[in-house]
N, CA, C and O atoms as a Tinker XYZ file with bonds, in Angstrom:
   440  protein
     1  N    -20.217000   -3.362000    3.445000    73     2
     2  CA   -18.789000   -3.188000    3.296000    64     1     3
     3  C    -18.473000   -1.695000    3.204000    63     2     4     5
     4  O    -19.242000   -0.909000    2.650000    81     3
     5  N    -17.340000   -1.337000    3.755000    73     3     6
     6  CA   -16.891000    0.052000    3.744000    64     5     7
     7  C    -15.740000    0.212000    2.749000    63     6     8     9
     8  O    -15.079000   -0.754000    2.369000    81     7
     9  N    -15.525000    1.458000    2.345000    73     7    10
    10  CA   -14.437000    1.752000    1.422000    64     9    11
    11  C    -13.205000    2.194000    2.202000    63    10    12    13
    12  O    -13.301000    2.972000    3.152000    81    11
    13  N    -12.046000    1.685000    1.787000    73    11    14
    14  CA   -10.776000    1.995000    2.442000    64    13    15
    15  C     -9.723000    2.336000    1.399000    63    14    16    17
    16  O     -9.843000    1.989000    0.224000    81    15
    17  N     -8.693000    3.023000    1.864000    73    15    18
    18  CA    -7.512000    3.270000    1.048000    64    17    19
    19  C     -6.297000    2.927000    1.893000    63    18    20    21
    20  O     -6.144000    3.429000    3.007000    81    19
    21  N     -5.444000    2.080000    1.367000    73    19    22
    22  CA    -4.234000    1.670000    2.083000    64    21    23
    23  C     -3.017000    2.184000    1.339000    63    22    24    25
    24  O     -2.957000    2.144000    0.110000    81    23
    25  N     -2.050000    2.667000    2.103000    73    23    26
    26  CA    -0.787000    3.116000    1.507000    64    25    27
    27  C      0.344000    2.330000    2.162000    63    26    28    29
    28  O      0.386000    2.174000    3.383000    81    27
    29  N      1.236000    1.851000    1.350000    73    27    30
    30  CA     2.381000    1.086000    1.818000    64    29    31
    31  C      3.650000    1.761000    1.307000    63    30    32    33
    32  O      3.697000    2.209000    0.161000    81    31
    33  N      4.665000    1.835000    2.143000    73    31    34
    34  CA     5.986000    2.274000    1.697000    64    33    35
    35  C      6.868000    1.030000    1.725000    63    34    36    37
    36  O      7.046000    0.407000    2.772000    81    35
    37  N      7.415000    0.678000    0.567000    73    35    38
    38  CA     8.203000   -0.544000    0.434000    64    37    39
    39  C      9.685000   -0.226000    0.335000    63    38    40    41
    40  O     10.071000    0.881000   -0.038000    81    39
    41  N     10.510000   -1.203000    0.672000    73    39    42
    42  CA    11.967000   -1.082000    0.634000    64    41    43
    43  C     12.452000   -0.655000   -0.753000    63    42    44    45
    44  O     11.913000   -1.116000   -1.759000    81    43
    45  N     13.454000    0.211000   -0.821000    73    43    46
    46  CA    13.948000    0.660000   -2.125000    64    45    47
    47  C     14.751000   -0.403000   -2.862000    63    46    48    49
    48  O     15.017000   -0.243000   -4.053000    81    47
    49  N     15.143000   -1.476000   -2.199000    73    47    50
    50  CA    15.927000   -2.520000   -2.844000    64    49    51
    51  C     15.117000   -3.449000   -3.724000    63    50    52    53
    52  O     15.692000   -4.297000   -4.406000    81    51
    53  N     13.805000   -3.316000   -3.730000    73    51    54
    54  CA    12.958000   -4.168000   -4.565000    64    53    55
    55  C     13.034000   -3.729000   -6.019000    63    54    56    57
    56  O     13.331000   -2.572000   -6.317000    81    55
    57  N     12.764000   -4.659000   -6.913000    73    55    58
    58  CA    12.651000   -4.308000   -8.324000    64    57    59
    59  C     11.167000   -4.279000   -8.698000    63    58    60    61
    60  O     10.306000   -4.488000   -7.843000    81    59
    61  N     10.872000   -4.021000   -9.966000    73    59    62
    62  CA     9.476000   -3.930000  -10.399000    64    61    63
    63  C      8.708000   -5.223000  -10.147000    63    62    64    65
    64  O      7.541000   -5.194000   -9.756000    81    63
    65  N      9.372000   -6.360000  -10.373000    73    63    66
    66  CA     8.702000   -7.639000  -10.149000    64    65    67
    67  C      8.373000   -7.848000   -8.677000    63    66    68    69
    68  O      7.318000   -8.393000   -8.351000    81    67
    69  N      9.256000   -7.426000   -7.793000    73    67    70
    70  CA     9.011000   -7.555000   -6.361000    64    69    71
    71  C      7.848000   -6.701000   -5.894000    63    70    72    73
    72  O      7.039000   -7.142000   -5.078000    81    71
    73  N      7.758000   -5.475000   -6.410000    73    71    74
    74  CA     6.647000   -4.585000   -6.045000    64    73    75
    75  C      5.343000   -5.127000   -6.615000    63    74    76    77
    76  O      4.320000   -5.120000   -5.929000    81    75
    77  N      5.364000   -5.597000   -7.857000    73    75    78
    78  CA     4.163000   -6.180000   -8.457000    64    77    79
    79  C      3.705000   -7.415000   -7.698000    63    78    80    81
    80  O      2.505000   -7.622000   -7.515000    81    79
    81  N      4.650000   -8.237000   -7.254000    73    79    82
    82  CA     4.302000   -9.427000   -6.470000    64    81    83
    83  C      3.649000   -9.029000   -5.143000    63    82    84    85
    84  O      2.705000   -9.679000   -4.693000    81    83
    85  N      4.149000   -7.967000   -4.522000    73    83    86
    86  CA     3.552000   -7.494000   -3.275000    64    85    87
    87  C      2.122000   -7.015000   -3.514000    63    86    88    89
    88  O      1.224000   -7.334000   -2.735000    81    87
    89  N      1.906000   -6.253000   -4.585000    73    87    90
    90  CA     0.561000   -5.751000   -4.885000    64    89    91
    91  C     -0.393000   -6.912000   -5.151000    63    90    92    93
    92  O     -1.535000   -6.889000   -4.692000    81    91
    93  N      0.054000   -7.909000   -5.875000    73    91    94
    94  CA    -0.782000   -9.075000   -6.149000    64    93    95
    95  C     -1.093000   -9.840000   -4.871000    63    94    96    97
    96  O     -2.216000  -10.310000   -4.691000    81    95
    97  N     -0.113000   -9.972000   -3.980000    73    95    98
    98  CA    -0.329000  -10.680000   -2.719000    64    97    99
    99  C     -1.348000   -9.949000   -1.847000    63    98   100   101
   100  O     -2.246000  -10.576000   -1.285000    81    99
   101  N     -1.212000   -8.642000   -1.733000    73    99   102
   102  CA    -2.140000   -7.858000   -0.912000    64   101   103
   103  C     -3.532000   -7.880000   -1.529000    63   102   104   105
   104  O     -4.523000   -7.987000   -0.806000    81   103
   105  N     -3.623000   -7.781000   -2.845000    73   103   106
   106  CA    -4.926000   -7.848000   -3.511000    64   105   107
   107  C     -5.581000   -9.208000   -3.296000    63   106   108   109
   108  O     -6.796000   -9.293000   -3.122000    81   107
   109  N     -4.788000  -10.262000   -3.306000    73   107   110
   110  CA    -5.323000  -11.603000   -3.058000    64   109   111
   111  C     -5.841000  -11.740000   -1.627000    63   110   112   113
   112  O     -6.863000  -12.387000   -1.399000    81   111
   113  N     -5.148000  -11.139000   -0.668000    73   111   114
   114  CA    -5.611000  -11.179000    0.725000    64   113   115
   115  C     -6.954000  -10.472000    0.849000    63   114   116   117
   116  O     -7.846000  -10.955000    1.545000    81   115
   117  N     -7.103000   -9.338000    0.183000    73   115   118
   118  CA    -8.365000   -8.583000    0.252000    64   117   119
   119  C     -9.502000   -9.383000   -0.371000    63   118   120   121
   120  O    -10.571000   -9.497000    0.230000    81   119
   121  N     -9.295000   -9.936000   -1.557000    73   119   122
   122  CA   -10.369000  -10.679000   -2.219000    64   121   123
   123  C    -10.668000  -11.999000   -1.530000    63   122   124   125
   124  O    -11.793000  -12.493000   -1.602000    81   123
   125  N     -9.682000  -12.573000   -0.868000    73   123   126
   126  CA    -9.894000  -13.828000   -0.135000    64   125   127
   127  C    -10.850000  -13.639000    1.034000    63   126   128   129
   128  O    -11.592000  -14.556000    1.386000    81   127
   129  N    -10.837000  -12.465000    1.632000    73   127   130
   130  CA   -11.701000  -12.164000    2.779000    64   129   131
   131  C    -12.949000  -11.401000    2.351000    63   130   132   133
   132  O    -13.425000  -10.530000    3.079000    81   131
   133  N    -13.478000  -11.721000    1.182000    73   131   134
   134  CA   -14.723000  -11.158000    0.654000    64   133   135
   135  C    -14.629000   -9.660000    0.413000    63   134   136   137
   136  O    -15.641000   -8.961000    0.467000    81   135
   137  N    -13.440000   -9.161000    0.151000    73   135   138
   138  CA   -13.261000   -7.761000   -0.183000    64   137   139
   139  C    -13.206000   -7.572000   -1.682000    63   138   140   141
   140  O    -13.273000   -8.537000   -2.444000    81   139
   141  N    -13.083000   -6.333000   -2.101000    73   139   142
   142  CA   -13.077000   -6.014000   -3.520000    64   141   143
   143  C    -12.100000   -4.865000   -3.765000    63   142   144   145
   144  O    -12.266000   -3.778000   -3.211000    81   143
   145  N    -11.088000   -5.103000   -4.589000    73   143   146
   146  CA   -10.085000   -4.085000   -4.898000    64   145   147
   147  C    -10.610000   -3.193000   -6.008000    63   146   148   149
   148  O    -11.021000   -3.679000   -7.062000    81   147
   149  N    -10.596000   -1.873000   -5.769000    73   147   150
   150  CA   -11.093000   -0.941000   -6.782000    64   149   151
   151  C     -9.952000   -0.268000   -7.550000    63   150   152   153
   152  O    -10.028000   -0.150000   -8.773000    81   151
   153  N     -8.909000    0.168000   -6.866000    73   151   154
   154  CA    -7.788000    0.819000   -7.535000    64   153   155
   155  C     -6.479000    0.349000   -6.921000    63   154   156   157
   156  O     -6.424000   -0.025000   -5.749000    81   155
   157  N     -5.444000    0.374000   -7.718000    73   155   158
   158  CA    -4.092000    0.137000   -7.214000    64   157   159
   159  C     -3.131000    0.885000   -8.113000    63   158   160   161
   160  O     -3.327000    0.969000   -9.325000    81   159
   161  N     -2.092000    1.425000   -7.506000    73   159   162
   162  CA    -1.129000    2.177000   -8.286000    64   161   163
   163  C     -0.070000    2.778000   -7.391000    63   162   164   165
   164  O      0.118000    2.346000   -6.253000    81   163
   165  N      0.622000    3.775000   -7.908000    73   163   166
   166  CA     1.683000    4.420000   -7.146000    64   165   167
   167  C      1.329000    5.881000   -6.922000    63   166   168   169
   168  O      0.601000    6.493000   -7.704000    81   167
   169  N      1.854000    6.414000   -5.851000    73   167   170
   170  CA     1.645000    7.817000   -5.547000    64   169   171
   171  C      2.390000    8.629000   -6.598000    63   170   172   173
   172  O      3.602000    8.485000   -6.754000    81   171
   173  N      1.665000    9.483000   -7.318000    73   171   174
   174  CA     2.250000   10.176000   -8.460000    64   173   175
   175  C      2.879000   11.509000   -8.096000    63   174   176   177
   176  O      3.899000   11.887000   -8.673000    81   175
   177  N      2.289000   12.227000   -7.150000    73   175   178
   178  CA     2.819000   13.538000   -6.803000    64   177   179
   179  C      2.533000   13.852000   -5.342000    63   178   180   181
   180  O      1.936000   13.047000   -4.626000    81   179
   181  N      2.963000   15.023000   -4.912000    73   179   182
   182  CA     2.822000   15.400000   -3.507000    64   181   183
   183  C      1.394000   15.778000   -3.137000    63   182   184   185
   184  O      1.092000   15.941000   -1.954000    81   183
   185  N      0.525000   15.920000   -4.102000    73   183   186
   186  CA    -0.872000   16.264000   -3.821000    64   185   187
   187  C     -1.733000   15.040000   -3.545000    63   186   188   189
   188  O     -2.921000   15.177000   -3.253000    81   187
   189  N     -1.159000   13.858000   -3.631000    73   187   190
   190  CA    -1.897000   12.641000   -3.336000    64   189   191
   191  C     -2.547000   11.978000   -4.524000    63   190   192   193
   192  O     -3.363000   11.074000   -4.344000    81   191
   193  N     -2.217000   12.394000   -5.738000    73   191   194
   194  CA    -2.775000   11.763000   -6.926000    64   193   195
   195  C     -2.133000   10.395000   -7.131000    63   194   196   197
   196  O     -0.929000   10.217000   -6.944000    81   195
   197  N     -2.960000    9.446000   -7.516000    73   195   198
   198  CA    -2.504000    8.076000   -7.732000    64   197   199
   199  C     -2.563000    7.773000   -9.216000    63   198   200   201
   200  O     -3.554000    8.077000   -9.881000    81   199
   201  N     -1.491000    7.170000   -9.741000    73   199   202
   202  CA    -1.474000    6.790000  -11.150000    64   201   203
   203  C     -1.263000    5.287000  -11.265000    63   202   204   205
   204  O     -0.614000    4.663000  -10.426000    81   203
   205  N     -1.824000    4.728000  -12.321000    73   203   206
   206  CA    -1.660000    3.309000  -12.600000    64   205   207
   207  C     -0.254000    3.098000  -13.147000    63   206   208   209
   208  O      0.238000    3.907000  -13.934000    81   207
   209  N      0.388000    2.020000  -12.733000    73   207   210
   210  CA     1.753000    1.740000  -13.178000    64   209   211
   211  C      1.711000    1.195000  -14.594000    63   210   212   213
   212  O      1.092000    0.162000  -14.848000    81   211
   213  N      2.368000    1.887000  -15.519000    73   211   214
   214  CA     2.400000    1.438000  -16.912000    64   213   215
   215  C      3.804000    1.054000  -17.347000    63   214   216   217
   216  O      3.974000    0.061000  -18.055000    81   215
   217  N      4.811000    1.812000  -16.943000    73   215   218
   218  CA     6.167000    1.551000  -17.398000    64   217   219
   219  C      7.089000    1.038000  -16.309000    63   218   220   221
   220  O      8.115000    0.434000  -16.624000    81   219
   221  N      6.775000    1.247000  -15.069000    73   219   222
   222  CA     7.642000    0.792000  -13.997000    64   221   223
   223  C      7.412000    1.612000  -12.738000    63   222   224   225
   224  O      6.962000    2.756000  -12.791000    81   223
   225  N      7.725000    1.011000  -11.628000    73   223   226
   226  CA     7.570000    1.682000  -10.339000    64   225   227
   227  C      8.712000    2.663000  -10.137000    63   226   228   229
   228  O      9.854000    2.374000  -10.496000    81   227
   229  N      8.411000    3.817000   -9.567000    73   227   230
   230  CA     9.415000    4.844000   -9.320000    64   229   231
   231  C      9.613000    5.035000   -7.826000    63   230   232   233
   232  O      8.650000    5.078000   -7.060000    81   231
   233  N     10.873000    5.149000   -7.420000    73   231   234
   234  CA    11.196000    5.426000   -6.018000    64   233   235
   235  C     10.947000    6.895000   -5.737000    63   234   236   237
   236  O     11.118000    7.751000   -6.605000    81   235
   237  N     10.540000    7.170000   -4.501000    73   235   238
   238  CA    10.369000    8.554000   -4.073000    64   237   239
   239  C     11.151000    8.762000   -2.796000    63   238   240   241
   240  O     11.321000    7.842000   -1.996000    81   239
   241  N     11.615000    9.962000   -2.617000    73   239   242
   242  CA    12.344000   10.316000   -1.403000    64   241   243
   243  C     11.343000   10.509000   -0.270000    63   242   244   245
   244  O     10.315000   11.165000   -0.441000    81   243
   245  N     11.652000    9.934000    0.882000    73   243   246
   246  CA    10.795000   10.066000    2.051000    64   245   247
   247  C     10.995000   11.439000    2.689000    63   246   248   249
   248  O     12.060000   12.041000    2.552000    81   247
   249  N      9.986000   11.924000    3.377000    73   247   250
   250  CA    10.087000   13.229000    4.043000    64   249   251
   251  C     11.101000   13.181000    5.178000    63   250   252   253
   252  O     11.758000   14.179000    5.473000    81   251
   253  N     11.226000   12.026000    5.811000    73   251   254
   254  CA    12.195000   11.824000    6.877000    64   253   255
   255  C     12.592000   10.349000    6.866000    63   254   256   257
   256  O     11.821000    9.509000    6.400000    81   255
   257  N     13.776000   10.022000    7.369000    73   255   258
   258  CA    14.215000    8.624000    7.345000    64   257   259
   259  C     13.344000    7.748000    8.249000    63   258   260   261
   260  O     12.995000    8.143000    9.362000    81   259
   261  N     13.007000    6.577000    7.765000    73   259   262
   262  CA    12.276000    5.580000    8.537000    64   261   263
   263  C     13.155000    4.338000    8.596000    63   262   264   265
   264  O     13.470000    3.743000    7.565000    81   263
   265  N     13.544000    3.954000    9.793000    73   263   266
   266  CA    14.420000    2.789000    9.991000    64   265   267
   267  C     15.703000    2.924000    9.172000    63   266   268   269
   268  O     16.226000    1.930000    8.668000    81   267
   269  N     16.204000    4.138000    9.042000    73   267   270
   270  CA    17.441000    4.393000    8.318000    64   269   271
   271  C     17.303000    4.427000    6.807000    63   270   272   273
   272  O     18.307000    4.539000    6.103000    81   271
   273  N     16.100000    4.333000    6.298000    73   271   274
   274  CA    15.853000    4.317000    4.861000    64   273   275
   275  C     15.359000    5.693000    4.432000    63   274   276   277
   276  O     14.506000    6.286000    5.093000    81   275
   277  N     15.899000    6.204000    3.316000    73   275   278
   278  CA    15.532000    7.544000    2.848000    64   277   279
   279  C     14.693000    7.537000    1.575000    63   278   280   281
   280  O     14.171000    8.583000    1.190000    81   279
   281  N     14.546000    6.387000    0.908000    73   279   282
   282  CA    13.743000    6.275000   -0.305000    64   281   283
   283  C     12.845000    5.063000   -0.192000    63   282   284   285
   284  O     13.090000    4.169000    0.618000    81   283
   285  N     11.799000    5.035000   -1.008000    73   283   286
   286  CA    10.919000    3.884000   -1.011000    64   285   287
   287  C      9.899000    3.971000   -2.129000    63   286   288   289
   288  O      9.762000    4.997000   -2.795000    81   287
   289  N      9.192000    2.878000   -2.316000    73   287   290
   290  CA     8.105000    2.818000   -3.285000    64   289   291
   291  C      6.799000    3.059000   -2.535000    63   290   292   293
   292  O      6.512000    2.380000   -1.549000    81   291
   293  N      6.008000    4.025000   -3.000000    73   291   294
   294  CA     4.710000    4.308000   -2.407000    64   293   295
   295  C      3.646000    3.546000   -3.201000    63   294   296   297
   296  O      3.433000    3.825000   -4.381000    81   295
   297  N      2.988000    2.598000   -2.564000    73   295   298
   298  CA     1.943000    1.805000   -3.196000    64   297   299
   299  C      0.609000    2.186000   -2.556000    63   298   300   301
   300  O      0.484000    2.194000   -1.331000    81   299
   301  N     -0.386000    2.500000   -3.385000    73   299   302
   302  CA    -1.717000    2.871000   -2.907000    64   301   303
   303  C     -2.707000    1.830000   -3.412000    63   302   304   305
   304  O     -2.673000    1.439000   -4.579000    81   303
   305  N     -3.593000    1.384000   -2.515000    73   303   306
   306  CA    -4.578000    0.363000   -2.844000    64   305   307
   307  C     -5.934000    0.813000   -2.319000    63   306   308   309
   308  O     -6.094000    1.018000   -1.116000    81   307
   309  N     -6.905000    0.966000   -3.199000    73   307   310
   310  CA    -8.270000    1.282000   -2.803000    64   309   311
   311  C     -9.087000    0.004000   -2.812000    63   310   312   313
   312  O     -9.008000   -0.776000   -3.761000    81   311
   313  N     -9.871000   -0.219000   -1.764000    73   311   314
   314  CA   -10.648000   -1.455000   -1.694000    64   313   315
   315  C    -11.879000   -1.283000   -0.819000    63   314   316   317
   316  O    -11.994000   -0.320000   -0.060000    81   315
   317  N    -12.799000   -2.238000   -0.941000    73   315   318
   318  CA   -13.965000   -2.326000   -0.075000    64   317   319
   319  C    -13.812000   -3.603000    0.740000    63   318   320   321
   320  O    -13.354000   -4.626000    0.232000    81   319
   321  N    -14.199000   -3.530000    2.012000    73   319   322
   322  CA   -14.060000   -4.707000    2.845000    64   321   323
   323  C    -14.712000   -4.534000    4.203000    63   322   324   325
   324  O    -15.309000   -3.501000    4.508000    81   323
   325  N    -14.581000   -5.571000    5.001000    73   323   326
   326  CA   -15.137000   -5.586000    6.355000    64   325   327
   327  C    -13.992000   -5.584000    7.365000    63   326   328   329
   328  O    -12.826000   -5.443000    6.995000    81   327
   329  N    -14.331000   -5.740000    8.630000    73   327   330
   330  CA   -13.298000   -5.772000    9.665000    64   329   331
   331  C    -12.407000   -7.008000    9.514000    63   330   332   333
   332  O    -11.223000   -6.959000    9.850000    81   331
   333  N    -12.956000   -8.100000    9.018000    73   331   334
   334  CA   -12.148000   -9.298000    8.772000    64   333   335
   335  C    -11.106000   -9.030000    7.688000    63   334   336   337
   336  O     -9.974000   -9.505000    7.774000    81   335
   337  N    -11.494000   -8.269000    6.673000    73   335   338
   338  CA   -10.566000   -7.912000    5.604000    64   337   339
   339  C     -9.417000   -7.080000    6.155000    63   338   340   341
   340  O     -8.258000   -7.307000    5.810000    81   339
   341  N     -9.744000   -6.112000    7.017000    73   339   342
   342  CA    -8.700000   -5.270000    7.612000    64   341   343
   343  C     -7.757000   -6.073000    8.485000    63   342   344   345
   344  O     -6.544000   -5.864000    8.447000    81   343
   345  N     -8.304000   -6.996000    9.279000    73   343   346
   346  CA    -7.458000   -7.824000   10.136000    64   345   347
   347  C     -6.503000   -8.683000    9.315000    63   346   348   349
   348  O     -5.322000   -8.789000    9.644000    81   347
   349  N     -7.009000   -9.293000    8.253000    73   347   350
   350  CA    -6.165000  -10.139000    7.401000    64   349   351
   351  C     -5.097000   -9.312000    6.697000    63   350   352   353
   352  O     -3.953000   -9.748000    6.568000    81   351
   353  N     -5.470000   -8.116000    6.241000    73   351   354
   354  CA    -4.514000   -7.238000    5.568000    64   353   355
   355  C     -3.424000   -6.791000    6.531000    63   354   356   357
   356  O     -2.242000   -6.813000    6.188000    81   355
   357  N     -3.814000   -6.391000    7.723000    73   355   358
   358  CA    -2.839000   -5.948000    8.722000    64   357   359
   359  C     -1.885000   -7.081000    9.090000    63   358   360   361
   360  O     -0.680000   -6.859000    9.211000    81   359
   361  N     -2.408000   -8.281000    9.267000    73   359   362
   362  CA    -1.568000   -9.418000    9.622000    64   361   363
   363  C     -0.580000   -9.756000    8.499000    63   362   364   365
   364  O      0.566000  -10.120000    8.765000    81   363
   365  N     -1.029000   -9.634000    7.241000    73   363   366
   366  CA    -0.156000  -10.023000    6.132000    64   365   367
   367  C      0.982000   -9.027000    5.895000    63   366   368   369
   368  O      2.041000   -9.419000    5.407000    81   367
   369  N      0.785000   -7.746000    6.231000    73   367   370
   370  CA     1.836000   -6.766000    5.972000    64   369   371
   371  C      2.646000   -6.409000    7.216000    63   370   372   373
   372  O      3.755000   -5.889000    7.095000    81   371
   373  N      2.121000   -6.676000    8.392000    73   371   374
   374  CA     2.831000   -6.290000    9.618000    64   373   375
   375  C      4.177000   -6.991000    9.747000    63   374   376   377
   376  O      5.142000   -6.384000   10.209000    81   375
   377  N      4.257000   -8.235000    9.355000    73   375   378
   378  CA     5.497000   -9.000000    9.513000    64   377   379
   379  C      6.241000   -9.191000    8.197000    63   378   380   381
   380  O      7.131000  -10.037000    8.110000    81   379
   381  N      5.893000   -8.423000    7.183000    73   379   382
   382  CA     6.566000   -8.481000    5.899000    64   381   383
   383  C      7.782000   -7.548000    5.945000    63   382   384   385
   384  O      7.634000   -6.358000    6.223000    81   383
   385  N      8.964000   -8.069000    5.681000    73   383   386
   386  CA    10.193000   -7.283000    5.765000    64   385   387
   387  C     10.306000   -6.228000    4.673000    63   386   388   389
   388  O     11.081000   -5.281000    4.811000    81   387
   389  N      9.550000   -6.372000    3.594000    73   387   390
   390  CA     9.609000   -5.398000    2.503000    64   389   391
   391  C      8.830000   -4.125000    2.822000    63   390   392   393
   392  O      9.036000   -3.099000    2.173000    81   391
   393  N      7.943000   -4.173000    3.807000    73   391   394
   394  CA     7.110000   -3.023000    4.147000    64   393   395
   395  C      7.803000   -2.194000    5.221000    63   394   396   397
   396  O      8.092000   -2.686000    6.312000    81   395
   397  N      8.066000   -0.932000    4.899000    73   395   398
   398  CA     8.670000   -0.018000    5.871000    64   397   399
   399  C      7.580000    0.552000    6.776000    63   398   400   401
   400  O      7.738000    0.607000    7.996000    81   399
   401  N      6.469000    0.977000    6.161000    73   399   402
   402  CA     5.370000    1.584000    6.900000    64   401   403
   403  C      4.088000    1.362000    6.128000    63   402   404   405
   404  O      4.111000    1.324000    4.898000    81   403
   405  N      2.963000    1.212000    6.823000    73   403   406
   406  CA     1.673000    1.102000    6.147000    64   405   407
   407  C      0.603000    1.836000    6.944000    63   406   408   409
   408  O      0.722000    2.020000    8.155000    81   407
   409  N     -0.441000    2.250000    6.241000    73   407   410
   410  CA    -1.541000    2.982000    6.853000    64   409   411
   411  C     -2.807000    2.673000    6.069000    63   410   412   413
   412  O     -2.796000    2.674000    4.838000    81   411
   413  N     -3.904000    2.409000    6.785000    73   411   414
   414  CA    -5.192000    2.161000    6.162000    64   413   415
   415  C     -6.166000    3.214000    6.674000    63   414   416   417
   416  O     -6.294000    3.422000    7.880000    81   415
   417  N     -6.855000    3.879000    5.740000    73   415   418
   418  CA    -7.836000    4.914000    6.077000    64   417   419
   419  C     -9.195000    4.559000    5.496000    63   418   420   421
   420  O     -9.284000    4.016000    4.395000    81   419
   421  N    -10.247000    4.864000    6.236000    73   419   422
   422  CA   -11.599000    4.676000    5.727000    64   421   423
   423  C    -11.969000    5.909000    4.918000    63   422   424   425
   424  O    -11.812000    7.033000    5.396000    81   423
   425  N    -12.460000    5.712000    3.696000    73   423   426
   426  CA   -12.750000    6.836000    2.810000    64   425   427
   427  C    -14.226000    7.100000    2.628000    63   426   428   429
   428  O    -14.589000    8.153000    2.104000    81   427
   429  N    -15.097000    6.189000    3.039000    73   427   430
   430  CA   -16.528000    6.458000    2.883000    64   429   431
   431  C    -17.007000    7.369000    4.011000    63   430   432   433
   432  O    -16.389000    7.440000    5.074000    81   431
   433  N    -18.089000    8.048000    3.770000    73   431   434
   434  CA   -18.616000    8.979000    4.757000    64   433   435
   435  C    -19.938000    8.451000    5.292000    63   434   436   437
   436  O    -20.757000    7.926000    4.537000    81   435
   437  N    -20.140000    8.590000    6.580000    73   435   438
   438  CA   -21.415000    8.194000    7.211000    64   437   439
   439  C    -22.185000    9.410000    7.617000    63   438   440
   440  O    -23.281000    9.292000    8.163000    81   439
């Protein structure tokens, strides 16, 4: 299994429960396909630091508008998985209306 980091930008109209439900759903998809979630949280600053959500999700201003939206929730998920895990994750978020943009990067080095 390889290590990955996924970042999702979610609609600003969601509340804390909606964002938490999305994180739980994505984590369930990863573990269902024999993956393992290592970290989850929100983007804390412009340097890429991730913090665990303790009091509530915070909206951040986007660098440029995406689909007419100027703010969103940045969700970061670190996990280990295979190509099946990536396919299932991509399928589950591609058609989700709450997701503005998503990106998955491989973080392990060969």
